[in-house]
PDB file of C-alpha atoms in Angstrom:
ATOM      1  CA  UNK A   1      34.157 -77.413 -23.930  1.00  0.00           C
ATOM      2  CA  UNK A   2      30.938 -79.114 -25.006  1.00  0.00           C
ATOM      3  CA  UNK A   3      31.089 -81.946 -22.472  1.00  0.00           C
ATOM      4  CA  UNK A   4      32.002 -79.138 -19.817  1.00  0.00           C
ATOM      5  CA  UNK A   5      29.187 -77.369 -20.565  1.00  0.00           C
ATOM      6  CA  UNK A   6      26.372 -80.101 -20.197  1.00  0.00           C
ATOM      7  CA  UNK A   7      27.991 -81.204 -16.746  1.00  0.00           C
ATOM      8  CA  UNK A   8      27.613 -77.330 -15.828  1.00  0.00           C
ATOM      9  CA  UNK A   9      23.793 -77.489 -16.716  1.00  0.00           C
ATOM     10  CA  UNK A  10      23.458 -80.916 -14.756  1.00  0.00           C
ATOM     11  CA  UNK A  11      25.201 -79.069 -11.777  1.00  0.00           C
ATOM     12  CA  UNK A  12      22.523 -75.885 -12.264  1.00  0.00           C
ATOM     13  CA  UNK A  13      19.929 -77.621 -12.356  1.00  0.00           C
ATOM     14  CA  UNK A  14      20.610 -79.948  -9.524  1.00  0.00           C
ATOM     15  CA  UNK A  15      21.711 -76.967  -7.627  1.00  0.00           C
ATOM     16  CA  UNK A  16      18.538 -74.675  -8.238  1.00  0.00           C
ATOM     17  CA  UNK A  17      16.347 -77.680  -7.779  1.00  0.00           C
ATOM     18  CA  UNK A  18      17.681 -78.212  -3.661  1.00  0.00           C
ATOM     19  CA  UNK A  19      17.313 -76.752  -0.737  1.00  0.00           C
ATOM     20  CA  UNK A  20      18.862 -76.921   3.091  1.00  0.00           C
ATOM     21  CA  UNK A  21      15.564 -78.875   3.931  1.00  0.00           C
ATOM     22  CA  UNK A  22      15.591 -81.058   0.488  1.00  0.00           C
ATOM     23  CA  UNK A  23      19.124 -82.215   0.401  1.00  0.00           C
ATOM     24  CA  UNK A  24      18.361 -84.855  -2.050  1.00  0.00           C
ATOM     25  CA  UNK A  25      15.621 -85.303  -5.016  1.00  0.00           C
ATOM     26  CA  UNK A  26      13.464 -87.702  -5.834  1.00  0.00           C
ATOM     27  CA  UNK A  27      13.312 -89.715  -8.451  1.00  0.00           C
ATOM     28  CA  UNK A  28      10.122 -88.476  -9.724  1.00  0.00           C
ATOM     29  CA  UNK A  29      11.671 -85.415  -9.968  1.00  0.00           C
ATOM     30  CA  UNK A  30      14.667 -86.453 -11.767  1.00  0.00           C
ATOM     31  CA  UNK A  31      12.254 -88.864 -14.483  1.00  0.00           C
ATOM     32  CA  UNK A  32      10.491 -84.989 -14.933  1.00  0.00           C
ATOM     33  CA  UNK A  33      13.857 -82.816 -15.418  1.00  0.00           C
ATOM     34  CA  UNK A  34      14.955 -85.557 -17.768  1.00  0.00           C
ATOM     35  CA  UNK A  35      11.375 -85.488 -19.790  1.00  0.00           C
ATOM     36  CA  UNK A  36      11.639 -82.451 -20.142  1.00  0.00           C
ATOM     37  CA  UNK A  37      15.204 -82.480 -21.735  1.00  0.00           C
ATOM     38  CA  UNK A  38      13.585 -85.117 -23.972  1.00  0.00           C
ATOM     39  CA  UNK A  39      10.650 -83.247 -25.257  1.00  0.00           C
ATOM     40  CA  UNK A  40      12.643 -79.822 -25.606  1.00  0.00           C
ATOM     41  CA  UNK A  41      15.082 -81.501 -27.708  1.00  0.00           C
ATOM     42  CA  UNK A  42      12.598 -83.584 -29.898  1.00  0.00           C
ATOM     43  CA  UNK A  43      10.903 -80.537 -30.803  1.00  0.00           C
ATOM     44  CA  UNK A  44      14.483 -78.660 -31.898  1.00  0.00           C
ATOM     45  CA  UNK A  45      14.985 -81.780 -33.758  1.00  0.00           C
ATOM     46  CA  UNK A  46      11.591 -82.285 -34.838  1.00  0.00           C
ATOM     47  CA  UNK A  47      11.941 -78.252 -35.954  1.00  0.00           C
ATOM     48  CA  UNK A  48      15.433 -78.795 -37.876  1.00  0.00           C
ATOM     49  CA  UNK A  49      13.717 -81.662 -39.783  1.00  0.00           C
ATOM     50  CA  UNK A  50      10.846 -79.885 -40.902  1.00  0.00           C
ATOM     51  CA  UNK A  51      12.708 -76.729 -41.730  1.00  0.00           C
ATOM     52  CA  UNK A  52      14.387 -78.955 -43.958  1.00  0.00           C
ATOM     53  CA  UNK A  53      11.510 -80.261 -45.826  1.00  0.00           C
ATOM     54  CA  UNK A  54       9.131 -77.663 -46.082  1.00  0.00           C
ATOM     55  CA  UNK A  55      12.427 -74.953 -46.780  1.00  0.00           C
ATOM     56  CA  UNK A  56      11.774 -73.372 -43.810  1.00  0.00           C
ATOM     57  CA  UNK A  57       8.734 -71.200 -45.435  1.00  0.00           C
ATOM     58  CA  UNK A  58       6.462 -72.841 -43.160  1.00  0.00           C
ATOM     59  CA  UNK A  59       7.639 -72.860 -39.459  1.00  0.00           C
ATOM     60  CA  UNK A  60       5.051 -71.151 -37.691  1.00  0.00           C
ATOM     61  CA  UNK A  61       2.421 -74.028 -39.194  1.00  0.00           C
ATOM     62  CA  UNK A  62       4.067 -76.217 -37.325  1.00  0.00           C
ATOM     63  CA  UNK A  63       4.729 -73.660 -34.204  1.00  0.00           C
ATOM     64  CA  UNK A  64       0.987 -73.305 -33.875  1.00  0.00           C
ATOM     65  CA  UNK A  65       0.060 -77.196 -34.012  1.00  0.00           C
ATOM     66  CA  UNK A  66       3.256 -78.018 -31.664  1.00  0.00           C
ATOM     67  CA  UNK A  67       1.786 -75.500 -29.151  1.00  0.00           C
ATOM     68  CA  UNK A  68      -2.509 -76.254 -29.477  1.00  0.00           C
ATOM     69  CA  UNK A  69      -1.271 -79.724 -29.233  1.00  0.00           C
ATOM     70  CA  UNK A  70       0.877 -78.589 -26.056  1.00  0.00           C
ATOM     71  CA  UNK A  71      -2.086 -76.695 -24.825  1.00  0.00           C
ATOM     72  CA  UNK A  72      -4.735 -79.802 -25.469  1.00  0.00           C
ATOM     73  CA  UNK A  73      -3.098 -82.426 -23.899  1.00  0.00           C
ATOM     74  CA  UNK A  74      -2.088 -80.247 -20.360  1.00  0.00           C
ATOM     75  CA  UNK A  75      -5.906 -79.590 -20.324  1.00  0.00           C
ATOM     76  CA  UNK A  76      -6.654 -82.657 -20.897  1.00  0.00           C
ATOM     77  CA  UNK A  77      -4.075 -84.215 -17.958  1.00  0.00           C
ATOM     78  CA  UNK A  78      -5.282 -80.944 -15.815  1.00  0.00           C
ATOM     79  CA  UNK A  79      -8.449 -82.303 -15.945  1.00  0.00           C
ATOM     80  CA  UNK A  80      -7.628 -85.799 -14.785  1.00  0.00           C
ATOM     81  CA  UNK A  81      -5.306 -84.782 -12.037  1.00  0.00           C
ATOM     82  CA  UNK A  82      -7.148 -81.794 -10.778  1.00  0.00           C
ATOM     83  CA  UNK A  83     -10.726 -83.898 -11.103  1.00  0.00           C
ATOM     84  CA  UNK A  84     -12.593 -81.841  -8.187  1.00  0.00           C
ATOM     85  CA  UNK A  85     -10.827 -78.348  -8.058  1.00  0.00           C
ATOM     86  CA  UNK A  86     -10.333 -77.810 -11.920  1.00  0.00           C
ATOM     87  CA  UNK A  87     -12.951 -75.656 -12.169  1.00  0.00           C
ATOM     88  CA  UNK A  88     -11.955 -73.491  -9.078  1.00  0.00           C
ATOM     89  CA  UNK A  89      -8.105 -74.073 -10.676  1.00  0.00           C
ATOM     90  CA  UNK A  90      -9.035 -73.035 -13.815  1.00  0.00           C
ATOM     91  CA  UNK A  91     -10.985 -69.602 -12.888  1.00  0.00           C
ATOM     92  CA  UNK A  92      -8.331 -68.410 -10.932  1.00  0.00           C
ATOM     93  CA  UNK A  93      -5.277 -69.372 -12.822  1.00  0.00           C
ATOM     94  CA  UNK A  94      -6.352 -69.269 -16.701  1.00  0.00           C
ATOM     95  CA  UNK A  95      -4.386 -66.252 -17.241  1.00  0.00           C
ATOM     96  CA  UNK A  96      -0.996 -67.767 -15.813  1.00  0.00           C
ATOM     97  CA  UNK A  97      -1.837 -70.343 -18.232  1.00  0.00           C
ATOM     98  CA  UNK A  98      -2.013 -67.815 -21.156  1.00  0.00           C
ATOM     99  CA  UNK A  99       0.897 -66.148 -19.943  1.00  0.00           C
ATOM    100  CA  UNK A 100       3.168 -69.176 -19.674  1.00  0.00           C
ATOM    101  CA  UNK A 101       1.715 -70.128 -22.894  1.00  0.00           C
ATOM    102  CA  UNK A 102       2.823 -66.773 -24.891  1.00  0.00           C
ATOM    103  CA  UNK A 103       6.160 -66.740 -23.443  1.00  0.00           C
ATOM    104  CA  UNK A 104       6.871 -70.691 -24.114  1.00  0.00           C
ATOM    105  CA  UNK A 105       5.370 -69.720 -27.538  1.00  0.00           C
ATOM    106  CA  UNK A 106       7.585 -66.690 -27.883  1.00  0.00           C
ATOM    107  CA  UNK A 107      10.976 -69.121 -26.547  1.00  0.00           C
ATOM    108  CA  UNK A 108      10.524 -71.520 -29.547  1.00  0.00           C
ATOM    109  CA  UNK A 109      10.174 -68.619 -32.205  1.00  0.00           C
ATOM    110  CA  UNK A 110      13.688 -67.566 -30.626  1.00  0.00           C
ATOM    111  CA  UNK A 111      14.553 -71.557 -31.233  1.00  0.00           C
ATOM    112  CA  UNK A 112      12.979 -71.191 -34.201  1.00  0.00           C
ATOM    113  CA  UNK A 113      15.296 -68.087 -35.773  1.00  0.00           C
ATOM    114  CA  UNK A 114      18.548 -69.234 -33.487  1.00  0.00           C
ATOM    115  CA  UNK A 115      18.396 -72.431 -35.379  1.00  0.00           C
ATOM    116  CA  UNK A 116      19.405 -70.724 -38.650  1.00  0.00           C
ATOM    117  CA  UNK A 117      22.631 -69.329 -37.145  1.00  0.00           C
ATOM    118  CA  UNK A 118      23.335 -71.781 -34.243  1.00  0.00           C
ATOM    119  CA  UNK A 119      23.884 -75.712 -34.246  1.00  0.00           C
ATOM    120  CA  UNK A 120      20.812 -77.123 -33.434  1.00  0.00           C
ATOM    121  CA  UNK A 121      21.897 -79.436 -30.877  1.00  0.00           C
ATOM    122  CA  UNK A 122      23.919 -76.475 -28.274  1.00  0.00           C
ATOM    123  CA  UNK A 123      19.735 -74.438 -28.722  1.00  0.00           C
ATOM    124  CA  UNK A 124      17.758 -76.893 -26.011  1.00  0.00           C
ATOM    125  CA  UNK A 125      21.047 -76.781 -23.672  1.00  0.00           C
ATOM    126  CA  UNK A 126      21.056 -73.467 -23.614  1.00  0.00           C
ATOM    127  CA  UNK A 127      17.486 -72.400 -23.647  1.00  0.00           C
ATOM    128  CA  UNK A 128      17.174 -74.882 -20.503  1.00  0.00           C
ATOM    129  CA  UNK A 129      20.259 -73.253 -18.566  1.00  0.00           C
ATOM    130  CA  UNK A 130      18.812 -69.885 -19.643  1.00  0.00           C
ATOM    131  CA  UNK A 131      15.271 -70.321 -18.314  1.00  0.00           C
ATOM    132  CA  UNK A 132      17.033 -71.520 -14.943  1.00  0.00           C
ATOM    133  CA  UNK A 133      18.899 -68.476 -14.449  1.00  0.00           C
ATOM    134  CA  UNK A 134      16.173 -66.201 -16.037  1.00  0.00           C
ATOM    135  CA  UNK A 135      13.834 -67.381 -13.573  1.00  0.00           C
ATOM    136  CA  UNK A 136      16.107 -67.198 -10.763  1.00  0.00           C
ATOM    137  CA  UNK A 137      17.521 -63.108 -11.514  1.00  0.00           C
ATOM    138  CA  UNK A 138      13.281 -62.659 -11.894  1.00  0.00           C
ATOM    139  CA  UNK A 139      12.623 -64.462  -8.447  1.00  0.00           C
ATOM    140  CA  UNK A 140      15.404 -62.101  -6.494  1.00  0.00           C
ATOM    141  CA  UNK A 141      14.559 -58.797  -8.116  1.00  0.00           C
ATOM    142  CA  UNK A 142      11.130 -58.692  -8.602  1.00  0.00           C
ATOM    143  CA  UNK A 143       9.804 -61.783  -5.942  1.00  0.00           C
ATOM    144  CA  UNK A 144      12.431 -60.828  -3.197  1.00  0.00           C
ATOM    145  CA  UNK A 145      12.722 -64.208  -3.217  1.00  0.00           C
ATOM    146  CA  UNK A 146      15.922 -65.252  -1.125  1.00  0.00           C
ATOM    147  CA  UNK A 147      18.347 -67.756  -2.557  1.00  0.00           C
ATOM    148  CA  UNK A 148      20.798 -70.398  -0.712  1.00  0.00           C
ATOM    149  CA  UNK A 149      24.443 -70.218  -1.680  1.00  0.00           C
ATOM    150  CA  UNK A 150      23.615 -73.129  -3.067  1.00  0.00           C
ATOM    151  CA  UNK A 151      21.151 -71.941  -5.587  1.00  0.00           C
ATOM    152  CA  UNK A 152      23.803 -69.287  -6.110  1.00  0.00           C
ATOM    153  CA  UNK A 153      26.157 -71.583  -7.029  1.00  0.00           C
ATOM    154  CA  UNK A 154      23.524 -73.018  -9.490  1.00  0.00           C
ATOM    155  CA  UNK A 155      22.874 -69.578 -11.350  1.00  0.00           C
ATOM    156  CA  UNK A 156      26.796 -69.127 -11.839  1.00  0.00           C
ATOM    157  CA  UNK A 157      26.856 -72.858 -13.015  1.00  0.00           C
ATOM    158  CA  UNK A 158      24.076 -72.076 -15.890  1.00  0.00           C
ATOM    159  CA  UNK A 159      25.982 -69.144 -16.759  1.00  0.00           C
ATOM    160  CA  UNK A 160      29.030 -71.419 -17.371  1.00  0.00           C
ATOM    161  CA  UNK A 161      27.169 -73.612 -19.079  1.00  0.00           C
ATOM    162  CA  UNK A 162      25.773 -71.057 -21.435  1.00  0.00           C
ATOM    163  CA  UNK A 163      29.156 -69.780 -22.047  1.00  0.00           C
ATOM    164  CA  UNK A 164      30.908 -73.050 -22.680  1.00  0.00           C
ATOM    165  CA  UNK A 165      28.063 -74.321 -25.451  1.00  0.00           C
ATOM    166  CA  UNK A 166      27.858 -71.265 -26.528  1.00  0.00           C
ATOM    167  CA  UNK A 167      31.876 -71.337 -27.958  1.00  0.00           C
TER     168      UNK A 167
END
């Protein structure tokens, strides 16, 4: 069920990702998707290892640094890629920023207290295929956004993914 389950999220999030106009993605977007597997996992790993050293009495230290450090270096590449409309950027959007912030924040203390019941390596899986079809129920019911049958087909693919790593 476990290998069923990744392919599942791989399908999703290919699925969610495309649309009539897009058939294919790039592979700048793949090299992101794939980063961002990488860095979700590290930090469950990174998490697991240091619950295991410090006893887990001190998770929210490392929480707090995980996500200032987070926070520092997208200002620091906001800056660089956004050179003459960061200020403009900045004014306008600094409280999506806080928002996304608090909920990413409020995601890894969920990690954080699934990874004392759960195997550590089903939480990123999950938590990715969750945000995918989290995002897409909030995008049709409170965006109107409309979906393709393909992004459909995505949603009921992270569903099956969460299901099968979840057994």
């Amino acid at each position: 069920t476990l290998g069923l389950g990744f392919a599942s999220l791989v399908i999703c999030i290919v699925f969610m990702n495309t649309t009539k106009s897009e058939e294919k993605q790039s592979f700048k977007w793949l090299v992101y998707v794939v980063l961002a597997f990488i860095g979700n996992g590290m930090f469950s790993v990174i998490l697991s290892l240091y619950q295991r050293v410090s006893g887990g009495e001190k998770d929210n230290q490392l929480m707090v640094i995980a996500l200032l450090a987070s926070a520092i270096l997208i200002f620091a590449v906001s800056i660089v890629k956004e050179r003459g409309e960061f200020k403009d950027t900045f004014r306008h959007g600094w409280h999506r920023a806080m928002a996304t912030g608090c909920l990413n924040g409020v995601t890894k203390l969920c990690c954080l207290l699934l990874m004392k019941i759960m195997n550590i390596s089903l939480i990123s899986p999950i938590s990715s295929g969750g945000s995918v079809v989290l995002s897409s129920i909030v995008g049709v019911f409170v965006y109107k956004e409309k979906l393709s049958v393909r992004q459909y087909v995505g949603i009921v693919f992270g569903v099956t993914a969460i299901v099968l790593l979840s057994m």
